[in-house]
Short mmCIF file of C-alpha atoms and ligand atoms in Angstrom, two decimals:
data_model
loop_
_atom_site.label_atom_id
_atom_site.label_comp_id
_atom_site.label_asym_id
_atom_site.label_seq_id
_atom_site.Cartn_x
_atom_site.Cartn_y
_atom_site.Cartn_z
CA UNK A 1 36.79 53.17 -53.87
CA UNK A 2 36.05 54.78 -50.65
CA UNK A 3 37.74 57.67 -49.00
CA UNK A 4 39.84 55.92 -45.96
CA UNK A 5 39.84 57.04 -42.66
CA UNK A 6 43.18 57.99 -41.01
CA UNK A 7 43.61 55.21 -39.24
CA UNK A 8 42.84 52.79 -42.02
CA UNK A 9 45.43 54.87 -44.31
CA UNK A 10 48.29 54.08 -41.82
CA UNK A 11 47.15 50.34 -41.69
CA UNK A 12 47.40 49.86 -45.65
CA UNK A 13 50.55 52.13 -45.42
CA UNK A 14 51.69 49.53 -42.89
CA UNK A 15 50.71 46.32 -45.53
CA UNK A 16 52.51 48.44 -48.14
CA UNK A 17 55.13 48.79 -46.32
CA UNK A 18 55.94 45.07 -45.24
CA UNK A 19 54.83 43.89 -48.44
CA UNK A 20 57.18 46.21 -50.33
CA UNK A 21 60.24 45.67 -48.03
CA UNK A 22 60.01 42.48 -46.47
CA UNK A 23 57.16 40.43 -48.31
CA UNK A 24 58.12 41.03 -52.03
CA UNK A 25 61.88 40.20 -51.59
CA UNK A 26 61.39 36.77 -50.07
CA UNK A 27 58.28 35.73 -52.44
CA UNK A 28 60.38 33.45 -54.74
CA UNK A 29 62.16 32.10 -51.86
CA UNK A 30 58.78 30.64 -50.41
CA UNK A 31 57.58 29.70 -53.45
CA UNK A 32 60.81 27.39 -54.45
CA UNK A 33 61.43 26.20 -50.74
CA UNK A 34 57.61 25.14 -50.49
CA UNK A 35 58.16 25.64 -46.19
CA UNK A 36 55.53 27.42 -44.67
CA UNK A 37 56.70 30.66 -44.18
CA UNK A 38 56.62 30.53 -40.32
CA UNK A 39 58.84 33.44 -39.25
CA UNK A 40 56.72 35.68 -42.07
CA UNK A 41 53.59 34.61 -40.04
CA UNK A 42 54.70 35.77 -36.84
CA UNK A 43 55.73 39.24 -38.36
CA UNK A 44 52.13 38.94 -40.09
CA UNK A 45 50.83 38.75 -36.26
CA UNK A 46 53.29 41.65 -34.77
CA UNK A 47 51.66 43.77 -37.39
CA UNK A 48 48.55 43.25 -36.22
CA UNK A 49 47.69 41.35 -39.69
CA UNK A 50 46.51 37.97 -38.23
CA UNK A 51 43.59 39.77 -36.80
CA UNK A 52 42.65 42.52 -39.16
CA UNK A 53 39.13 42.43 -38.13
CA UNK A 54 38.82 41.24 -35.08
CA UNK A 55 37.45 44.02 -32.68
CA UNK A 56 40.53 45.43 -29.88
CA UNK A 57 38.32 44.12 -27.08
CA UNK A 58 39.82 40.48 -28.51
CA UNK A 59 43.03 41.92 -29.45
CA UNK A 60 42.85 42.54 -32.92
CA UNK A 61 43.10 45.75 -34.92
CA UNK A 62 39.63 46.76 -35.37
CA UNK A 63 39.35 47.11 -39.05
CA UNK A 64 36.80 46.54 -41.39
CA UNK A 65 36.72 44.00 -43.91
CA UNK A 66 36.98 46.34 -46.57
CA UNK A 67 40.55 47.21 -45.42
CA UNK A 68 41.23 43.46 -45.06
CA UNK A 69 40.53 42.67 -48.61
CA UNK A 70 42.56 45.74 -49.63
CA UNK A 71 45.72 44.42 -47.36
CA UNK A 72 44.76 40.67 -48.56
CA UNK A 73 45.08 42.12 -51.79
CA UNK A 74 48.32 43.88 -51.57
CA UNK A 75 49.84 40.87 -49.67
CA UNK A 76 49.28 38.13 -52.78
CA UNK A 77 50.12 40.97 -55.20
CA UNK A 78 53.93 39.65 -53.79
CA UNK A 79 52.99 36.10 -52.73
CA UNK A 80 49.56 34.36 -53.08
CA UNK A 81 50.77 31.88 -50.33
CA UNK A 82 50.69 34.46 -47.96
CA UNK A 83 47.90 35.78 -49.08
CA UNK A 84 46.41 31.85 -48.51
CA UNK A 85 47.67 31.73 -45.19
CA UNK A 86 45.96 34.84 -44.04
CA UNK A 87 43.33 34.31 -45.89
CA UNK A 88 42.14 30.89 -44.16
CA UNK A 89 42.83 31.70 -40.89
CA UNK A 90 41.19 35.06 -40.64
CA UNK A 91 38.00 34.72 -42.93
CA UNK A 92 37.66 30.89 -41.78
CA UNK A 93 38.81 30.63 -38.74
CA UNK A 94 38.49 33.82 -36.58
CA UNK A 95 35.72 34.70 -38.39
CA UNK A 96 32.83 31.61 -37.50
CA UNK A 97 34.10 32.18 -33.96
CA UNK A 98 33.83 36.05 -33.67
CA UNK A 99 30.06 35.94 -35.32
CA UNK A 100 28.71 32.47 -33.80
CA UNK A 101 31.02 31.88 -30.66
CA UNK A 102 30.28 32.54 -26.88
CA UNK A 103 31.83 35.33 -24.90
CA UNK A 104 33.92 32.92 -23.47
CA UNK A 105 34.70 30.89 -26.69
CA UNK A 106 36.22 34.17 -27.97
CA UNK A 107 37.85 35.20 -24.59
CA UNK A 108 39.84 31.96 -25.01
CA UNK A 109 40.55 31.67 -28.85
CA UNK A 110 40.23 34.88 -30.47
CA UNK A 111 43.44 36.99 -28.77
CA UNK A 112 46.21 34.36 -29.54
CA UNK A 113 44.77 33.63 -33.25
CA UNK A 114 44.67 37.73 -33.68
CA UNK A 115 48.24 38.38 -32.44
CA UNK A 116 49.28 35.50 -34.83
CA UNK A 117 50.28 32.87 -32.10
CA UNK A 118 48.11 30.43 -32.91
CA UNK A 119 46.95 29.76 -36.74
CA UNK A 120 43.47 28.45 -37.40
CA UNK A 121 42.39 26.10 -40.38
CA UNK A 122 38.93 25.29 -40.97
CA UNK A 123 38.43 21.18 -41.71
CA UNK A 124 35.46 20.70 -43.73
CA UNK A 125 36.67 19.59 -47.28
CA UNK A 126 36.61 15.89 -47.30
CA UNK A 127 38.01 13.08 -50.17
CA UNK A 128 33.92 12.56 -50.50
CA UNK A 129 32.71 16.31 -49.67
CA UNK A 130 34.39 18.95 -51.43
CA UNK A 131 32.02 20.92 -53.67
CA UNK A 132 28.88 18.50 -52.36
CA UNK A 133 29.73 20.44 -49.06
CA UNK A 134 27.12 18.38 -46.91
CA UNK A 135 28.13 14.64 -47.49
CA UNK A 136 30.86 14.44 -44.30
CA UNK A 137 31.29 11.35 -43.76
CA UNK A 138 33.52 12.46 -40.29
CA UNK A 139 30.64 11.66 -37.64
CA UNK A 140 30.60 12.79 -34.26
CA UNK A 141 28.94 11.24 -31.17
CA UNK A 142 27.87 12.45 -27.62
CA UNK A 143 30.98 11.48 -24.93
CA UNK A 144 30.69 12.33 -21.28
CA UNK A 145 31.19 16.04 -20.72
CA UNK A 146 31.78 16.71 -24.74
CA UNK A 147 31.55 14.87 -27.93
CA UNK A 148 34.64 12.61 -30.01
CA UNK A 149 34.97 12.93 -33.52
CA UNK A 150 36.72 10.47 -35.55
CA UNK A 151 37.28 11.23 -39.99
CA UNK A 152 39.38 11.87 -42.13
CA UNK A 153 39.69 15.78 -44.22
CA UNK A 154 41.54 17.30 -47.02
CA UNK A 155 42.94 19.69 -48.43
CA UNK A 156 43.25 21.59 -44.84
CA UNK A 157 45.08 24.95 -45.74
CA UNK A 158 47.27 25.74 -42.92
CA UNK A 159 46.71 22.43 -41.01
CA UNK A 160 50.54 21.59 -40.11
CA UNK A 161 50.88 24.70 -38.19
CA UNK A 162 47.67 24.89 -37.31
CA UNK A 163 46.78 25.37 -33.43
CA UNK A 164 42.90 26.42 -33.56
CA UNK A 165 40.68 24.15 -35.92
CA UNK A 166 37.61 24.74 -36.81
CA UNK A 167 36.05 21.46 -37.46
CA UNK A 168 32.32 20.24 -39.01
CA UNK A 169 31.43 16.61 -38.75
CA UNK A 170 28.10 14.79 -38.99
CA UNK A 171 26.12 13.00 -36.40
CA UNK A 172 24.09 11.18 -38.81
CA UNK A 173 24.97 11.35 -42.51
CA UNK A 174 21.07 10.52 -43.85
CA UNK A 175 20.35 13.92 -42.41
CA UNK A 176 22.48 15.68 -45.13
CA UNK A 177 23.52 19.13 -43.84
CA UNK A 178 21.32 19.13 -40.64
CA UNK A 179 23.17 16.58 -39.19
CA UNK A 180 26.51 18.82 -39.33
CA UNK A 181 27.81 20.31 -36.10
CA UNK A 182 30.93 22.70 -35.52
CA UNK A 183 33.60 22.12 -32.76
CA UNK A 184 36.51 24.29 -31.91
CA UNK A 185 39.72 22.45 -31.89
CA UNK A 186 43.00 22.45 -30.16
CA UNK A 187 44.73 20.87 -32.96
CA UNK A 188 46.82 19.20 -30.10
CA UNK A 189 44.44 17.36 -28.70
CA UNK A 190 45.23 13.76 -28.64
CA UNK A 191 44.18 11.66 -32.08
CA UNK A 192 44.77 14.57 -34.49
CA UNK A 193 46.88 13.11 -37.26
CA UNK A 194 47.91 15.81 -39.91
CA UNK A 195 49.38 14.35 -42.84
CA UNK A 196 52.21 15.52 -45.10
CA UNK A 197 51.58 18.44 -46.98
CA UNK A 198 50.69 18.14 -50.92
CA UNK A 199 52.70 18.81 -53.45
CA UNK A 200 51.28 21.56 -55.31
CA UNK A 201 50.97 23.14 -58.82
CA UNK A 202 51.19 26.71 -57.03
CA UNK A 203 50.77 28.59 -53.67
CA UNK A 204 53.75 26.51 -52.24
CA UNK A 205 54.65 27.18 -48.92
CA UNK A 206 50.67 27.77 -48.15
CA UNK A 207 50.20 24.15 -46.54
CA UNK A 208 47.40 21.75 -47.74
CA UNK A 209 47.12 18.78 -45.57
CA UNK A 210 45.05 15.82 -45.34
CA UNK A 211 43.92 15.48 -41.18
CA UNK A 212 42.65 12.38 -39.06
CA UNK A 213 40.22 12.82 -36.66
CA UNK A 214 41.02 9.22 -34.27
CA UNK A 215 38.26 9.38 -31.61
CA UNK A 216 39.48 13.03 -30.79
CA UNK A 217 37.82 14.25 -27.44
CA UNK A 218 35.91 17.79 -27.44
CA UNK A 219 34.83 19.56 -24.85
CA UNK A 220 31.31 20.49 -24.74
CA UNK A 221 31.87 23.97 -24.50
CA UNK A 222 33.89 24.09 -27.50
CA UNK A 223 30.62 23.60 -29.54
CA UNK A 224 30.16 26.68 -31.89
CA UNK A 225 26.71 27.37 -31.86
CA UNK A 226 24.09 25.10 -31.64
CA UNK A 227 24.24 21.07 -32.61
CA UNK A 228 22.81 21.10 -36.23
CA UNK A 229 23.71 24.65 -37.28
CA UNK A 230 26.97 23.75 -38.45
CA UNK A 231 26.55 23.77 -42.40
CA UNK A 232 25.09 26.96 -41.84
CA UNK A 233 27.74 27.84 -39.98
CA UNK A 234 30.26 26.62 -43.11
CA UNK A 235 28.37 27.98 -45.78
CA UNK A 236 27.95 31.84 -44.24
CA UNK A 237 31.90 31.46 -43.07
CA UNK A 238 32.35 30.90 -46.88
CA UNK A 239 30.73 34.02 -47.86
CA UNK A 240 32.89 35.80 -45.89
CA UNK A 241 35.75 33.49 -47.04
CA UNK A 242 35.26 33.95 -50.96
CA UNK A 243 35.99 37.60 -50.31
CA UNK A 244 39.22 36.99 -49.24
CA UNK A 245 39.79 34.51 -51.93
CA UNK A 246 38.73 37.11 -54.82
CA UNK A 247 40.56 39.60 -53.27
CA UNK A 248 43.89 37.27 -53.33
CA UNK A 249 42.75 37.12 -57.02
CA UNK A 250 42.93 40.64 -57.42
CA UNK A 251 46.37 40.65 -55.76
CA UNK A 252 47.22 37.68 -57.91
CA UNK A 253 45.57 39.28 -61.53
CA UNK A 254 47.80 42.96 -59.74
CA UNK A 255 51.12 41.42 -59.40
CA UNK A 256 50.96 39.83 -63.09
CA UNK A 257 49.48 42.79 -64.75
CA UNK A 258 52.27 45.36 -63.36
CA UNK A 259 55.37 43.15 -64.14
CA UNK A 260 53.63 42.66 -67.93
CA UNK A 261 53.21 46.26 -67.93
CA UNK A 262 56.60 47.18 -67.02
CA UNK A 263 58.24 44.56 -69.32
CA UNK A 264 56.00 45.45 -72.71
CA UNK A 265 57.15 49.13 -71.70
CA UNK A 266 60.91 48.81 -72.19
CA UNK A 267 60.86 45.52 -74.43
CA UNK A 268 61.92 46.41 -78.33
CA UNK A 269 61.01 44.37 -80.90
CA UNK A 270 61.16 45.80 -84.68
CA UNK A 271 62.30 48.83 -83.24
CA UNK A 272 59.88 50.07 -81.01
CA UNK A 273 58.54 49.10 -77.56
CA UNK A 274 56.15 46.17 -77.64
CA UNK A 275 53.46 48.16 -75.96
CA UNK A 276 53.39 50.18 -79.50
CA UNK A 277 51.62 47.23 -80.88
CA UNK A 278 48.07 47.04 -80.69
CA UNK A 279 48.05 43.21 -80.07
CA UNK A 280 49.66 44.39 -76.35
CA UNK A 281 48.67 47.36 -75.89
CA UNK A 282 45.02 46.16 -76.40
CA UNK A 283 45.71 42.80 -73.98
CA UNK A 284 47.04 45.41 -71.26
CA UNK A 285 43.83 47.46 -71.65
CA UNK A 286 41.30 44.30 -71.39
CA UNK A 287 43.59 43.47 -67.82
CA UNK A 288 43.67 46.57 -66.65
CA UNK A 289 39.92 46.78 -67.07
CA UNK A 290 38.68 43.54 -65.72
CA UNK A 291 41.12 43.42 -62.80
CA UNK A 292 39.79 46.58 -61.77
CA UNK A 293 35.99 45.82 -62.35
CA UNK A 294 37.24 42.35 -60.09
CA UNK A 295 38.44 45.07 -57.42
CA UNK A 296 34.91 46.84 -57.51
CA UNK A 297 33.20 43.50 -56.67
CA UNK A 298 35.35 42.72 -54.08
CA UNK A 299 35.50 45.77 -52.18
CA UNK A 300 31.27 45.95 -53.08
CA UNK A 301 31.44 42.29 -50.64
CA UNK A 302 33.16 43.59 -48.32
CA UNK A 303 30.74 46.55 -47.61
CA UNK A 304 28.12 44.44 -47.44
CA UNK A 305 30.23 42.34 -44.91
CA UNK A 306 30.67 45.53 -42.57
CA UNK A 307 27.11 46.62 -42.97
CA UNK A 308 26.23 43.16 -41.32
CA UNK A 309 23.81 41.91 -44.27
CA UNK A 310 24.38 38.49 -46.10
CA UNK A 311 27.05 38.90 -49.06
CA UNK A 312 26.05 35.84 -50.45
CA UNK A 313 25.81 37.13 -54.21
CA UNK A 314 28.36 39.57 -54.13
CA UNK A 315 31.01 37.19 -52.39
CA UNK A 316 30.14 34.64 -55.17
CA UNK A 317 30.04 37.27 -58.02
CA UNK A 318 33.19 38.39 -56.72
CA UNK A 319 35.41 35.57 -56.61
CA UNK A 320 34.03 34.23 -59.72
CA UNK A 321 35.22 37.29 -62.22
CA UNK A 322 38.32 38.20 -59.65
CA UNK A 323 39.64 34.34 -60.03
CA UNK A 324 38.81 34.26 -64.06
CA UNK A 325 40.20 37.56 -64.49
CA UNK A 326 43.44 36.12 -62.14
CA UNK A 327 43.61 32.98 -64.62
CA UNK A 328 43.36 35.03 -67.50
CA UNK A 329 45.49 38.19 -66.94
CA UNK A 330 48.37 35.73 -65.54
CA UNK A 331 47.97 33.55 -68.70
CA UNK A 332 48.30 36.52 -70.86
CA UNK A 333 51.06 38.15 -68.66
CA UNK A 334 53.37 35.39 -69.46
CA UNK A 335 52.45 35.36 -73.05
CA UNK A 336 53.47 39.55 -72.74
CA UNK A 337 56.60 38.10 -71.59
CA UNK A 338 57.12 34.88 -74.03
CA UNK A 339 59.88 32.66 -73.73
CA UNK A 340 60.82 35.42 -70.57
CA UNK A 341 57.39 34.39 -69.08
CA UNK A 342 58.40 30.45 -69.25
CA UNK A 343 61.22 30.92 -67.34
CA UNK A 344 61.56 31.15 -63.72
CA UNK A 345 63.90 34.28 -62.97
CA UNK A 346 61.10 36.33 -64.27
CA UNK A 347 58.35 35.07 -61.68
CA UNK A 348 55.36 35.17 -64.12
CA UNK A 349 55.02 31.35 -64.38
CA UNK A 350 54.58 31.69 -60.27
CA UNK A 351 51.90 33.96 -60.79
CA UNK A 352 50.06 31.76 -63.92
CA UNK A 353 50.61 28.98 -61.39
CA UNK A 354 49.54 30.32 -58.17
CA UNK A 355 46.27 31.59 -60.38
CA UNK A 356 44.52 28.36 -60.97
CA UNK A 357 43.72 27.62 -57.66
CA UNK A 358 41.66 30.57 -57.05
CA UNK A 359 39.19 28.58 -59.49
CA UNK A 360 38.93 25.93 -57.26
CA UNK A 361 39.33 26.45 -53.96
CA UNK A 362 36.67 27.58 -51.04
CA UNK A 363 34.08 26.86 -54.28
CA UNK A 364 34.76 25.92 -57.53
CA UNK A 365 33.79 28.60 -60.44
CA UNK A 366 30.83 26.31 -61.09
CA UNK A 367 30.21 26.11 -57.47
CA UNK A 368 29.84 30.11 -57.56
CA UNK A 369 27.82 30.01 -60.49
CA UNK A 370 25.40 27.10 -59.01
CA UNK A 371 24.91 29.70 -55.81
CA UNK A 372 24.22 33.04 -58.39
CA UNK A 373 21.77 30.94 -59.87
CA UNK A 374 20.50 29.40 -56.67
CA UNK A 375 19.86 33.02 -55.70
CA UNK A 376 18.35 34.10 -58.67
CA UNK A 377 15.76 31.61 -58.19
CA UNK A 378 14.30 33.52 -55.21
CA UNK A 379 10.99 35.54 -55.99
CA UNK A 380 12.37 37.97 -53.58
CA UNK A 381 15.37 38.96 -56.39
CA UNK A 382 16.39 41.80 -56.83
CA UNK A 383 19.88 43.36 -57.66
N1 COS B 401 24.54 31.44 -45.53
C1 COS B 401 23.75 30.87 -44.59
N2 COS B 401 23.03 29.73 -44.82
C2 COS B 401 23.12 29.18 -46.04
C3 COS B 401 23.92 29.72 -47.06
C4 COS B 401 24.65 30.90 -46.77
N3 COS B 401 25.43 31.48 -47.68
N4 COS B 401 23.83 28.94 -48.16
C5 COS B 401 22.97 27.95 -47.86
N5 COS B 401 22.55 28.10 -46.58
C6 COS B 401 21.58 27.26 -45.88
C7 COS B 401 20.30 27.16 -46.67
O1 COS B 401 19.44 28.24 -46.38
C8 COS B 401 19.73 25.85 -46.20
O2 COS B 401 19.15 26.05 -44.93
P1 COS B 401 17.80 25.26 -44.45
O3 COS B 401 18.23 23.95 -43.96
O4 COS B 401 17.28 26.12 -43.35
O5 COS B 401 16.90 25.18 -45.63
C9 COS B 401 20.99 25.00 -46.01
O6 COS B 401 22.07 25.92 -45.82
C10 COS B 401 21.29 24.07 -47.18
O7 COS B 401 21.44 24.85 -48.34
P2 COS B 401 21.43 24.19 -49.80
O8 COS B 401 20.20 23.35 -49.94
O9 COS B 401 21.66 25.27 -50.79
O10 COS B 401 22.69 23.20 -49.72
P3 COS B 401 23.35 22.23 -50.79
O11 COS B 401 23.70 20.96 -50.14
O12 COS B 401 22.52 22.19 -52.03
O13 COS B 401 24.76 22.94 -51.11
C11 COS B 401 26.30 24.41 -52.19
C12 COS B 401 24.87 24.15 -51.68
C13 COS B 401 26.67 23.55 -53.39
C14 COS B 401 26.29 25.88 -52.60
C15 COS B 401 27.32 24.18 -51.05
O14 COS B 401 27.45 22.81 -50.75
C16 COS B 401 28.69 24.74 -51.36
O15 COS B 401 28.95 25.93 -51.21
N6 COS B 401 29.63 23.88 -51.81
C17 COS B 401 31.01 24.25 -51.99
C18 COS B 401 31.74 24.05 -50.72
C19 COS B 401 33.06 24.74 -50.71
O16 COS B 401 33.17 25.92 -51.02
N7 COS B 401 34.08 24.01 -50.32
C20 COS B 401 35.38 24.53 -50.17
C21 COS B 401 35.77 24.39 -48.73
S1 COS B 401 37.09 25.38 -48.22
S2 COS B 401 38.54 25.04 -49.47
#
């Protein structure tokens, strides 16, 4: 890891802090209400955490990514769901409009999405287009003074408090992914229709919501960047987006590992701490190791990130191993813990279940092994 700066120690003392004393205590609570965790956002945003990297010119705090996938990190080590909620709006949402957006694009959206006041989502997933990223079928057309869009998405992560939307549609679906534009969205707008949110196998409270686009009306300066560019657009916001998600997994793969830890160190069984036996001891050493190595990959990303170069690989690598190792060390946390792991009071099975989705989501663990492979087809390889 590398030495902080002063001002990046406070902020992670700051994430510490509110994850210690305010996150950590309320984590089962969100996880068995299943609300989004609105009031927690809006602390999220007095802290400066809703825009971690957005520069101060826009409001935000002016921190590197490294330091957001350390605070992303700490923040699912208590509750993944917060660490989805932050996740999606900052690395898909502020992000595309801070790297591709107009001066006045980010004069408008970036300050209230950095202070926390309005939460973005990013609507590209649809029932036909999830890991084949460039079949939309959600088509957009030329209007007077803008462009309407009119589809249907899923899966939107934040959607039902959602105010900015970052949204990709097609104006002719035989082009495949040059056909793909991005708009940016008042999620008010007349014809937005945001569904009910899914019942989920984890991350509860972290919204997931299926969204109608009904002839919506967009202005045409909300276009982000040019007509055409928009799977580009998706597929480098997902770079930066996969960091965030392997860093969750880190946080995920953390929080699992320490509460296994602490339990194998003070359970007896035949007379002597369960740590004493090899078959744990050795099960704590392989987690330890791995989530660790996942940390290294992460924080490698998000270097790359900061330096301004393309992460592709090392996003990919990253959030491949952290979200294995996050499935893995959470199955074998609860297994640490036995028939304490099954049960609820001891918040393992929340951690084995908010694991699994760090497989799937913003790429599948094929998807990131189809892109590592993609890449290693280039002549120009080299690690
Ligand atoms: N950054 C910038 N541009 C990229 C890029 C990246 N990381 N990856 C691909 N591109 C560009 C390519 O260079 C290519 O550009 P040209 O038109 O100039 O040739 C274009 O995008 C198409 O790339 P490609 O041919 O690889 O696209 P595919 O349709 O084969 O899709 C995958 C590639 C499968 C990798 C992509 O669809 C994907 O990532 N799918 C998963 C989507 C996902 O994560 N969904 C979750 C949503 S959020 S929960």
């Amino acid at each position: 890891m590398k030495e902080l700066t002063q001002e990046e120690q406070l902020a992670i003392q700051t994430v510490r802090s509110f994850v210690k004393n305010e996150l950590a205590p309320m984590a089962k609570k969100i996880d068995e209400d299943d609300i989004f965790p609105l009031e927690t956002v809006r602390k999220l945003g007095e802290l400066g955490l809703m825009g971690m990297f957005v520069p101060n010119e826009w409001e935000g705090a002016g921190l590197s990514h490294y330091l957001y996938a350390l605070a992303i990190e700490e923040i699912s080590s208590a509750s993944a769901a917060v660490g989805t909620i932050v996740s999606a709006h900052s690395s898909l949402a502020v992000w595309p409009i801070l790297k591709f957006g107009t001066d006045a694009q980010k004069k408008r959206f970036l300050p209230p999405m950095a202070k926390g006041e309005a939460i973005g989502c990013f609507c590209l997933t649809e029932p036909e287009a999830g890991s084949d990223a460039a079949n939309l079928k959600t088509s957009y057309r030329h209007a007077s003074d803008g462009y309407t869009i009119s589809g249907a998405k899923a899966f939107i992560t934040n959607a039902s408090r959602a105010k900015t939307g970052i949204v990709f549609a097609t104006k002719d679906r035989s082009l495949r992914h040059r056909g793909i534009s991005t708009f940016l969205l008042d999620m008010e707008t007349s014809g937005v229709l945001v569904g009910k949110p899914e019942k989920k196998l984890g991350i509860h409270g972290a919204d997931s919501c299926p969204v109608d686009f009904d002839e919506v009306f967009v202005p045409k300066e909300c276009l982000l960047g040019k007509e055409g560019d928009g799977f580009r657009i998706a597929m480098a916001t997902l770079d930066g987006g996969r960091i965030g998600i392997a860093a969750q997994a880190v946080g995920i793969a953390k929080g699992a590992f320490e509460r296994a830890a602490a339990y194998a160190r003070t359970r007896t069984q035949f007379g002597k701490p369960i740590i004493e036996f090899q078959a744990i001891g050795w099960m704590l050493a392989d987690m330890l190791t791995k989530i660790e190595a996942s940390r290294m990959l992460v924080l490698r990303a998000a270097e790359l990130k900061d330096s301004g170069g393309r992460s592709t690989l090392y996003s990919s690598m990253a959030k491949l191993f952290a979200a294995e190792t996050a499935m893995e060390t959470a199955t074998k946390a609860v297994q640490v813990l036995g028939g304490y792991g099954y049960i609820k009071d001891y918040e393992l099975e929340r951690f084995f279940r908010d694991a699994k989705i760090t497989e799937i989501y913003e790429g599948s663990s094929e998807i990131q092994r189809l892109v590592l492979a993609n890449e290693l087809k280039k002549e120009d390889f080299a690690l």
